[in-house]
Amino acid sequence: MMNPLPIFDGHNDVLLQLHLSGSKDNGAFFAGGGQGHVDLPRARVGGFGGGFFAVFVPPDPPLLKSDVTITETGREMRMPPPLNGTYAQRVAMAMVARLFRLEAESEGQVKVVHIADELMGCLETGVLAAVLHFEGAEPIDPELDALEVFYKAGLRSLGIVWSRPNAFGYGVPLKFPHSPDTGPGLTEHGKELVHACNHLGIMLDLSHLNEQGFWDVVRLSNAPLVATHSNAHAICPSARNLTDRQLDAIKDSGGVVGLNFGVIDLREDGRWDVDTPLSTMVRQIDYLVKRVGLEHVGFGSDFDGTMIPQAIGDVAGLPKLMAVLREHGYDEATLGQLAYENWLRVLQRTWQ
Ligand code: ZN
């Protein structure tokens, strides 16, 4: 089935949801049934051509409601402690294995892609393309042996940190309103990790990294800069979002910023409110496009990882966003850039 406008997306937590189900059975992903934001039938309805499938190792001990303080004017989450490396590697192994089982069980409907030609082929033929991504480098030892092994197993994208510290750097806490400048830059191991990823051709993802770490990567990396799921700090001053200077650096490097659909990082008031209109997403896209140019903006939904606007609901609601962008004046050529062409260009350059 030829899809007229496939959407390739910067971030989803499908593997986390399947992992948290506690069962090895992936039947619900293929059958559908309304759980979470993404399954294969709804992906088809939404024109979802694939994206970065995150391996995210949940906090241990788990986060509690009491770890998040919400006030009239903002919110703050207690910073989770660093993960135990053995635990992180064990969970990552289970989630990577699950992605390969999904591919095997899909009878050709899902493919884990390693090179840009494979991704392009999937987008042309309607096979769901999955890029193996780590959200946080905790499963990787500081000597980087596991990096080489996971690369051979298909790892093509790595977020240095999630919102917690690890051996390589410091993530931003989930805080609003707050600057992304929340702590020190990359550790020595983190700097070595940047070089190693450049060398192997693993895309580095700067979402969740604090500002000093971000500038370290700007100085060290020779690849286009990417934030897979982050928005404009000028509109929503969450610590997770990017300042104008950071956005400019992404533009200058030829990179991409993926629009995060999470309401707390979209809204001007940063509130957890599912009743967030599509116009709030359009406003962020307009701002990003104006600041960095059409060639440097994509989507980074965070499906299955956060609260997204009710107006989209789930992956099947993507056409609603495209429709509102069309009405707002974005033409088909532009929508193609936002939907997948910019991501494809960055991956072509990074993976070569
Ligand atoms: Zn995230």
Short mmCIF file of C-alpha atoms and ligand atoms in Angstrom, two decimals:
data_model
loop_
_atom_site.label_atom_id
_atom_site.label_comp_id
_atom_site.label_asym_id
_atom_site.label_seq_id
_atom_site.Cartn_x
_atom_site.Cartn_y
_atom_site.Cartn_z
CA MET A 1 0.00 0.00 0.00
CA MET A 2 1.53 3.30 -1.08
CA ASN A 3 1.10 5.95 1.56
CA PRO A 4 0.77 9.47 0.14
CA LEU A 5 2.28 11.22 3.16
CA PRO A 6 3.85 8.89 5.71
CA ILE A 7 4.74 10.41 9.07
CA PHE A 8 8.09 9.42 10.47
CA ASP A 9 8.26 10.34 14.12
CA GLY A 10 11.08 11.28 16.47
CA HIS A 11 10.02 9.45 19.63
CA ASN A 12 7.67 6.78 20.95
CA ASP A 13 7.55 4.59 24.03
CA VAL A 14 5.73 1.62 22.52
CA LEU A 15 8.42 -0.77 23.78
CA LEU A 16 8.04 0.57 27.32
CA GLN A 17 4.29 0.00 27.32
CA LEU A 18 4.72 -3.55 26.02
CA HIS A 19 7.46 -4.16 28.58
CA LEU A 20 5.33 -2.86 31.44
CA SER A 21 2.53 -5.23 30.43
CA GLY A 22 4.67 -7.89 32.09
CA SER A 23 4.02 -10.39 29.30
CA LYS A 24 6.10 -11.39 26.29
CA ASP A 25 2.94 -11.47 24.20
CA ASN A 26 2.81 -8.70 21.59
CA GLY A 27 -0.59 -9.73 20.26
CA ALA A 28 -2.25 -6.46 21.31
CA PHE A 29 0.19 -4.48 19.15
CA PHE A 30 -0.92 -6.36 16.03
CA ALA A 31 -4.60 -6.77 16.91
CA GLY A 32 -5.19 -3.24 18.19
CA GLY A 33 -7.73 -2.77 20.91
CA GLY A 34 -7.35 0.71 22.19
CA GLN A 35 -4.54 0.37 24.75
CA GLY A 36 -2.09 3.30 24.85
CA HIS A 37 -1.41 5.56 21.88
CA VAL A 38 0.05 3.16 19.32
CA ASP A 39 -0.71 -0.23 17.79
CA LEU A 40 -0.33 -1.40 14.22
CA PRO A 41 -3.96 -0.99 13.07
CA ARG A 42 -4.16 2.57 14.45
CA ALA A 43 -0.70 3.39 13.03
CA ARG A 44 -2.08 2.50 9.60
CA VAL A 45 -5.13 4.74 10.10
CA GLY A 46 -2.90 7.63 11.18
CA GLY A 47 -0.43 7.35 8.30
CA PHE A 48 2.32 6.60 10.81
CA GLY A 49 5.25 5.35 8.75
CA GLY A 50 7.47 4.63 11.73
CA GLY A 51 9.94 6.36 13.95
CA PHE A 52 12.43 6.08 16.76
CA PHE A 53 11.40 3.25 19.10
CA ALA A 54 12.86 4.12 22.48
CA VAL A 55 14.42 1.72 24.95
CA PHE A 56 13.73 3.61 28.16
CA VAL A 57 14.73 1.95 31.41
CA PRO A 58 12.17 2.95 34.05
CA PRO A 59 13.34 4.50 37.33
CA ASP A 60 14.17 1.99 40.05
CA PRO A 61 12.57 2.44 42.54
CA PRO A 62 9.58 3.61 40.44
CA LEU A 63 8.49 7.24 40.48
CA LEU A 64 5.61 8.01 42.79
CA LYS A 65 2.97 10.71 42.54
CA SER A 66 4.54 12.24 45.63
CA ASP A 67 7.77 12.78 43.67
CA VAL A 68 6.03 15.50 41.66
CA THR A 69 5.06 18.78 43.27
CA ILE A 70 2.45 20.82 41.41
CA THR A 71 1.63 24.38 42.43
CA GLU A 72 -0.51 27.14 40.95
CA THR A 73 2.38 28.41 38.86
CA GLY A 74 4.49 25.39 38.10
CA ARG A 75 5.69 21.88 38.76
CA GLU A 76 8.82 20.12 39.88
CA MET A 77 9.78 16.46 39.92
CA ARG A 78 12.22 15.00 42.39
CA MET A 79 15.29 14.02 40.37
CA PRO A 80 15.43 10.22 40.14
CA PRO A 81 18.70 8.68 41.36
CA PRO A 82 21.18 7.16 38.86
CA LEU A 83 20.31 3.64 37.73
CA ASN A 84 22.22 0.53 38.66
CA GLY A 85 24.10 -0.50 35.49
CA THR A 86 23.31 -4.21 35.75
CA TYR A 87 19.59 -3.48 36.14
CA ALA A 88 19.69 -1.03 33.22
CA GLN A 89 21.42 -3.50 30.92
CA ARG A 90 19.05 -6.34 31.82
CA VAL A 91 15.94 -4.24 31.12
CA ALA A 92 17.44 -2.85 27.90
CA MET A 93 18.22 -6.37 26.71
CA ALA A 94 14.59 -7.38 27.27
CA MET A 95 13.29 -4.34 25.38
CA VAL A 96 15.70 -4.72 22.44
CA ALA A 97 14.76 -8.40 22.20
CA ARG A 98 11.11 -7.40 22.21
CA LEU A 99 11.61 -5.08 19.24
CA PHE A 100 13.22 -7.91 17.28
CA ARG A 101 10.34 -10.23 18.22
CA LEU A 102 7.87 -7.56 17.07
CA GLU A 103 9.67 -7.46 13.73
CA ALA A 104 9.73 -11.27 13.44
CA GLU A 105 6.09 -11.68 14.44
CA SER A 106 4.94 -8.92 12.08
CA GLU A 107 5.22 -11.03 8.89
CA GLY A 108 6.89 -8.19 7.04
CA GLN A 109 4.74 -5.36 8.40
CA VAL A 110 7.43 -3.99 10.76
CA LYS A 111 11.11 -3.59 9.94
CA VAL A 112 14.02 -2.48 12.12
CA VAL A 113 16.01 -0.18 9.83
CA HIS A 114 19.77 0.39 9.91
CA ILE A 115 20.45 2.49 6.83
CA ALA A 116 18.60 5.34 5.16
CA ASP A 117 17.79 3.26 2.06
CA GLU A 118 15.90 0.76 4.23
CA LEU A 119 13.96 3.59 5.84
CA MET A 120 13.10 5.09 2.47
CA GLY A 121 11.98 1.70 1.20
CA CYS A 122 9.67 1.27 4.20
CA LEU A 123 8.12 4.71 3.75
CA GLU A 124 7.51 3.95 0.06
CA THR A 125 5.95 0.52 0.62
CA GLY A 126 4.01 1.09 3.84
CA VAL A 127 6.16 -1.17 6.05
CA LEU A 128 6.38 0.34 9.55
CA ALA A 129 10.01 1.46 10.05
CA ALA A 130 11.55 1.20 13.52
CA VAL A 131 14.84 2.83 14.46
CA LEU A 132 16.32 1.28 17.60
CA HIS A 133 16.91 4.17 20.01
CA PHE A 134 18.09 4.33 23.63
CA GLU A 135 16.59 7.11 25.77
CA GLY A 136 19.44 7.39 28.26
CA ALA A 137 22.79 5.61 27.92
CA GLU A 138 22.59 3.68 31.21
CA PRO A 139 22.68 0.27 29.48
CA ILE A 140 26.11 1.20 28.12
CA ASP A 141 29.22 0.74 30.27
CA PRO A 142 31.68 3.66 30.53
CA GLU A 143 34.27 1.63 28.58
CA LEU A 144 31.74 1.61 25.70
CA ASP A 145 31.99 -2.13 24.99
CA ALA A 146 28.20 -2.44 25.12
CA LEU A 147 27.93 0.44 22.63
CA GLU A 148 29.73 -1.64 20.00
CA VAL A 149 27.62 -4.71 20.78
CA PHE A 150 24.32 -2.78 20.66
CA TYR A 151 25.44 -1.07 17.44
CA LYS A 152 25.96 -4.48 15.84
CA ALA A 153 22.51 -5.41 17.14
CA GLY A 154 20.97 -2.42 15.39
CA LEU A 155 21.29 0.60 17.72
CA ARG A 156 21.27 3.69 15.48
CA SER A 157 20.21 6.48 17.85
CA LEU A 158 21.17 7.35 21.41
CA GLY A 159 19.93 9.93 23.86
CA ILE A 160 22.87 10.52 26.18
CA VAL A 161 20.60 11.00 29.20
CA TRP A 162 17.01 10.88 30.29
CA SER A 163 16.00 13.35 33.03
CA ARG A 164 18.48 11.98 35.58
CA PRO A 165 22.24 11.81 35.96
CA ASN A 166 24.30 8.94 34.54
CA ALA A 167 27.96 8.13 33.84
CA PHE A 168 27.94 10.33 30.74
CA GLY A 169 26.03 13.48 31.70
CA TYR A 170 23.17 15.15 33.49
CA GLY A 171 19.56 15.26 32.38
CA VAL A 172 17.23 18.18 32.99
CA PRO A 173 14.69 17.67 35.75
CA LEU A 174 11.03 17.90 34.70
CA LYS A 175 10.56 21.44 35.94
CA PHE A 176 8.35 24.39 34.96
CA PRO A 177 9.06 27.21 34.64
CA HIS A 178 12.80 26.73 34.52
CA SER A 179 15.86 27.22 32.35
CA PRO A 180 17.46 24.12 30.77
CA ASP A 181 20.73 25.22 32.38
CA THR A 182 20.44 22.94 35.40
CA GLY A 183 23.90 21.55 36.06
CA PRO A 184 27.33 20.58 34.77
CA GLY A 185 28.20 19.45 31.24
CA LEU A 186 29.18 16.02 29.97
CA THR A 187 31.57 13.87 31.97
CA GLU A 188 34.81 12.65 30.37
CA HIS A 189 33.02 9.39 29.59
CA GLY A 190 30.26 11.44 27.99
CA LYS A 191 32.73 13.22 25.72
CA GLU A 192 34.19 9.87 24.66
CA LEU A 193 30.66 8.64 23.99
CA VAL A 194 30.07 11.52 21.55
CA HIS A 195 33.22 10.66 19.60
CA ALA A 196 32.35 6.95 19.57
CA CYS A 197 28.82 7.63 18.27
CA ASN A 198 30.18 9.92 15.55
CA HIS A 199 32.65 7.20 14.58
CA LEU A 200 30.05 4.41 14.45
CA GLY A 201 27.34 6.54 12.86
CA ILE A 202 24.90 6.48 15.78
CA MET A 203 22.63 9.55 15.90
CA LEU A 204 22.93 11.54 19.13
CA ASP A 205 19.69 12.83 20.63
CA LEU A 206 19.91 15.96 22.80
CA SER A 207 16.37 15.87 24.23
CA HIS A 208 16.52 15.61 28.05
CA LEU A 209 20.15 16.79 28.14
CA ASN A 210 20.88 19.89 30.20
CA GLU A 211 22.14 23.04 28.51
CA GLN A 212 25.83 22.72 29.40
CA GLY A 213 25.84 19.16 28.11
CA PHE A 214 24.12 20.40 24.95
CA TRP A 215 26.92 22.90 24.29
CA ASP A 216 29.53 20.22 24.91
CA VAL A 217 27.93 18.13 22.15
CA VAL A 218 27.82 21.19 19.87
CA ARG A 219 31.58 21.59 20.35
CA LEU A 220 32.46 17.90 20.03
CA SER A 221 30.10 16.33 17.50
CA ASN A 222 30.58 16.37 13.76
CA ALA A 223 27.02 15.19 13.01
CA PRO A 224 23.82 17.22 12.60
CA LEU A 225 22.39 18.14 16.02
CA VAL A 226 19.07 16.55 16.87
CA ALA A 227 16.49 16.95 19.62
CA THR A 228 13.97 14.19 18.88
CA HIS A 229 11.17 15.46 21.14
CA SER A 230 11.56 19.02 22.43
CA ASN A 231 9.78 22.32 21.93
CA ALA A 232 10.47 26.06 22.02
CA HIS A 233 11.32 27.40 25.48
CA ALA A 234 10.26 30.87 24.31
CA ILE A 235 6.64 29.64 24.23
CA CYS A 236 6.65 26.99 26.95
CA PRO A 237 9.42 27.66 29.48
CA SER A 238 9.87 24.06 30.60
CA ALA A 239 13.40 22.93 31.45
CA ARG A 240 12.90 20.22 28.79
CA ASN A 241 12.51 22.77 25.99
CA LEU A 242 15.14 24.53 23.88
CA THR A 243 16.18 28.16 24.08
CA ASP A 244 16.47 30.21 20.91
CA ARG A 245 20.26 29.87 21.00
CA GLN A 246 19.97 26.08 21.20
CA LEU A 247 17.49 26.07 18.31
CA ASP A 248 19.88 28.22 16.27
CA ALA A 249 22.69 25.72 16.90
CA ILE A 250 20.48 22.88 15.62
CA LYS A 251 19.71 24.89 12.50
CA ASP A 252 23.36 25.77 11.90
CA SER A 253 24.37 22.11 12.11
CA GLY A 254 21.75 21.00 9.59
CA GLY A 255 19.84 19.07 12.27
CA VAL A 256 16.21 18.64 13.30
CA VAL A 257 13.98 19.39 16.26
CA GLY A 258 10.96 17.09 16.63
CA LEU A 259 7.77 18.64 17.97
CA ASN A 260 6.93 16.99 21.31
CA PHE A 261 3.16 16.43 21.64
CA GLY A 262 3.37 16.29 25.45
CA VAL A 263 1.00 18.93 26.81
CA ILE A 264 3.36 19.95 29.64
CA ASP A 265 6.02 20.89 27.09
CA LEU A 266 3.60 22.49 24.59
CA ARG A 267 1.48 24.81 26.70
CA GLU A 268 2.45 28.30 27.76
CA ASP A 269 1.28 27.48 31.29
CA GLY A 270 3.00 24.06 31.30
CA ARG A 271 -0.10 22.42 32.78
CA TRP A 272 -1.02 18.74 32.67
CA ASP A 273 -4.23 19.38 30.77
CA VAL A 274 -5.45 16.91 28.19
CA ASP A 275 -7.82 19.59 26.91
CA THR A 276 -5.06 21.31 24.96
CA PRO A 277 -6.18 22.57 21.53
CA LEU A 278 -4.41 21.76 18.27
CA SER A 279 -3.77 25.49 17.90
CA THR A 280 -1.22 25.18 20.74
CA MET A 281 0.70 22.65 18.62
CA VAL A 282 0.42 24.87 15.55
CA ARG A 283 1.76 27.79 17.55
CA GLN A 284 4.84 25.78 18.54
CA ILE A 285 5.37 24.61 14.95
CA ASP A 286 5.02 28.16 13.62
CA TYR A 287 7.58 29.38 16.12
CA LEU A 288 10.05 26.57 15.42
CA VAL A 289 9.69 27.01 11.65
CA LYS A 290 10.20 30.75 11.93
CA ARG A 291 13.25 30.32 14.14
CA VAL A 292 15.08 27.43 12.45
CA GLY A 293 13.47 27.12 9.02
CA LEU A 294 11.26 24.46 7.46
CA GLU A 295 14.19 22.14 6.79
CA HIS A 296 14.87 21.68 10.48
CA VAL A 297 11.51 20.80 12.03
CA GLY A 298 9.83 17.40 12.30
CA PHE A 299 7.51 15.54 14.65
CA GLY A 300 8.54 13.83 17.90
CA SER A 301 5.21 12.76 19.37
CA ASP A 302 6.30 10.94 22.55
CA PHE A 303 3.33 8.60 21.94
CA ASP A 304 2.92 6.15 24.81
CA GLY A 305 5.32 8.21 26.93
CA THR A 306 3.32 11.25 28.02
CA MET A 307 -0.06 13.00 28.08
CA ILE A 308 -0.92 14.30 24.61
CA PRO A 309 -3.81 16.57 23.57
CA GLN A 310 -7.21 14.87 23.57
CA ALA A 311 -7.73 16.56 20.21
CA ILE A 312 -5.26 14.06 18.72
CA GLY A 313 -6.00 11.22 21.13
CA ASP A 314 -3.62 8.65 19.70
CA VAL A 315 -1.62 7.78 16.60
CA ALA A 316 -4.82 7.47 14.55
CA GLY A 317 -5.38 11.18 15.19
CA LEU A 318 -2.30 12.34 13.28
CA PRO A 319 -4.36 13.31 10.21
CA LYS A 320 -6.17 15.86 12.41
CA LEU A 321 -2.87 17.63 13.04
CA MET A 322 -2.01 17.51 9.33
CA ALA A 323 -5.46 18.90 8.45
CA VAL A 324 -5.13 21.81 10.84
CA LEU A 325 -1.66 22.60 9.46
CA ARG A 326 -3.09 22.53 5.92
CA GLU A 327 -5.87 24.92 6.91
CA HIS A 328 -3.24 27.11 8.54
CA GLY A 329 -1.47 27.47 5.18
CA TYR A 330 1.20 24.76 5.09
CA ASP A 331 1.24 23.32 1.56
CA GLU A 332 1.84 19.68 0.61
CA ALA A 333 5.55 20.17 -0.14
CA THR A 334 6.06 21.73 3.28
CA LEU A 335 4.06 19.04 5.04
CA GLY A 336 6.28 16.44 3.37
CA GLN A 337 9.33 18.10 4.87
CA LEU A 338 7.79 18.14 8.34
CA ALA A 339 6.35 14.63 8.06
CA TYR A 340 9.48 12.71 7.07
CA GLU A 341 11.86 14.39 4.62
CA ASN A 342 13.85 16.32 7.22
CA TRP A 343 14.29 13.23 9.38
CA LEU A 344 15.37 11.23 6.36
CA ARG A 345 17.97 13.82 5.38
CA VAL A 346 19.49 13.93 8.87
CA LEU A 347 19.65 10.15 9.08
CA GLN A 348 21.21 9.92 5.62
CA ARG A 349 23.95 12.29 6.76
CA THR A 350 24.42 10.76 10.20
CA TRP A 351 24.39 7.07 9.30
CA GLN A 352 26.67 7.24 6.26
ZN ZN B 1 11.48 11.65 26.66
#
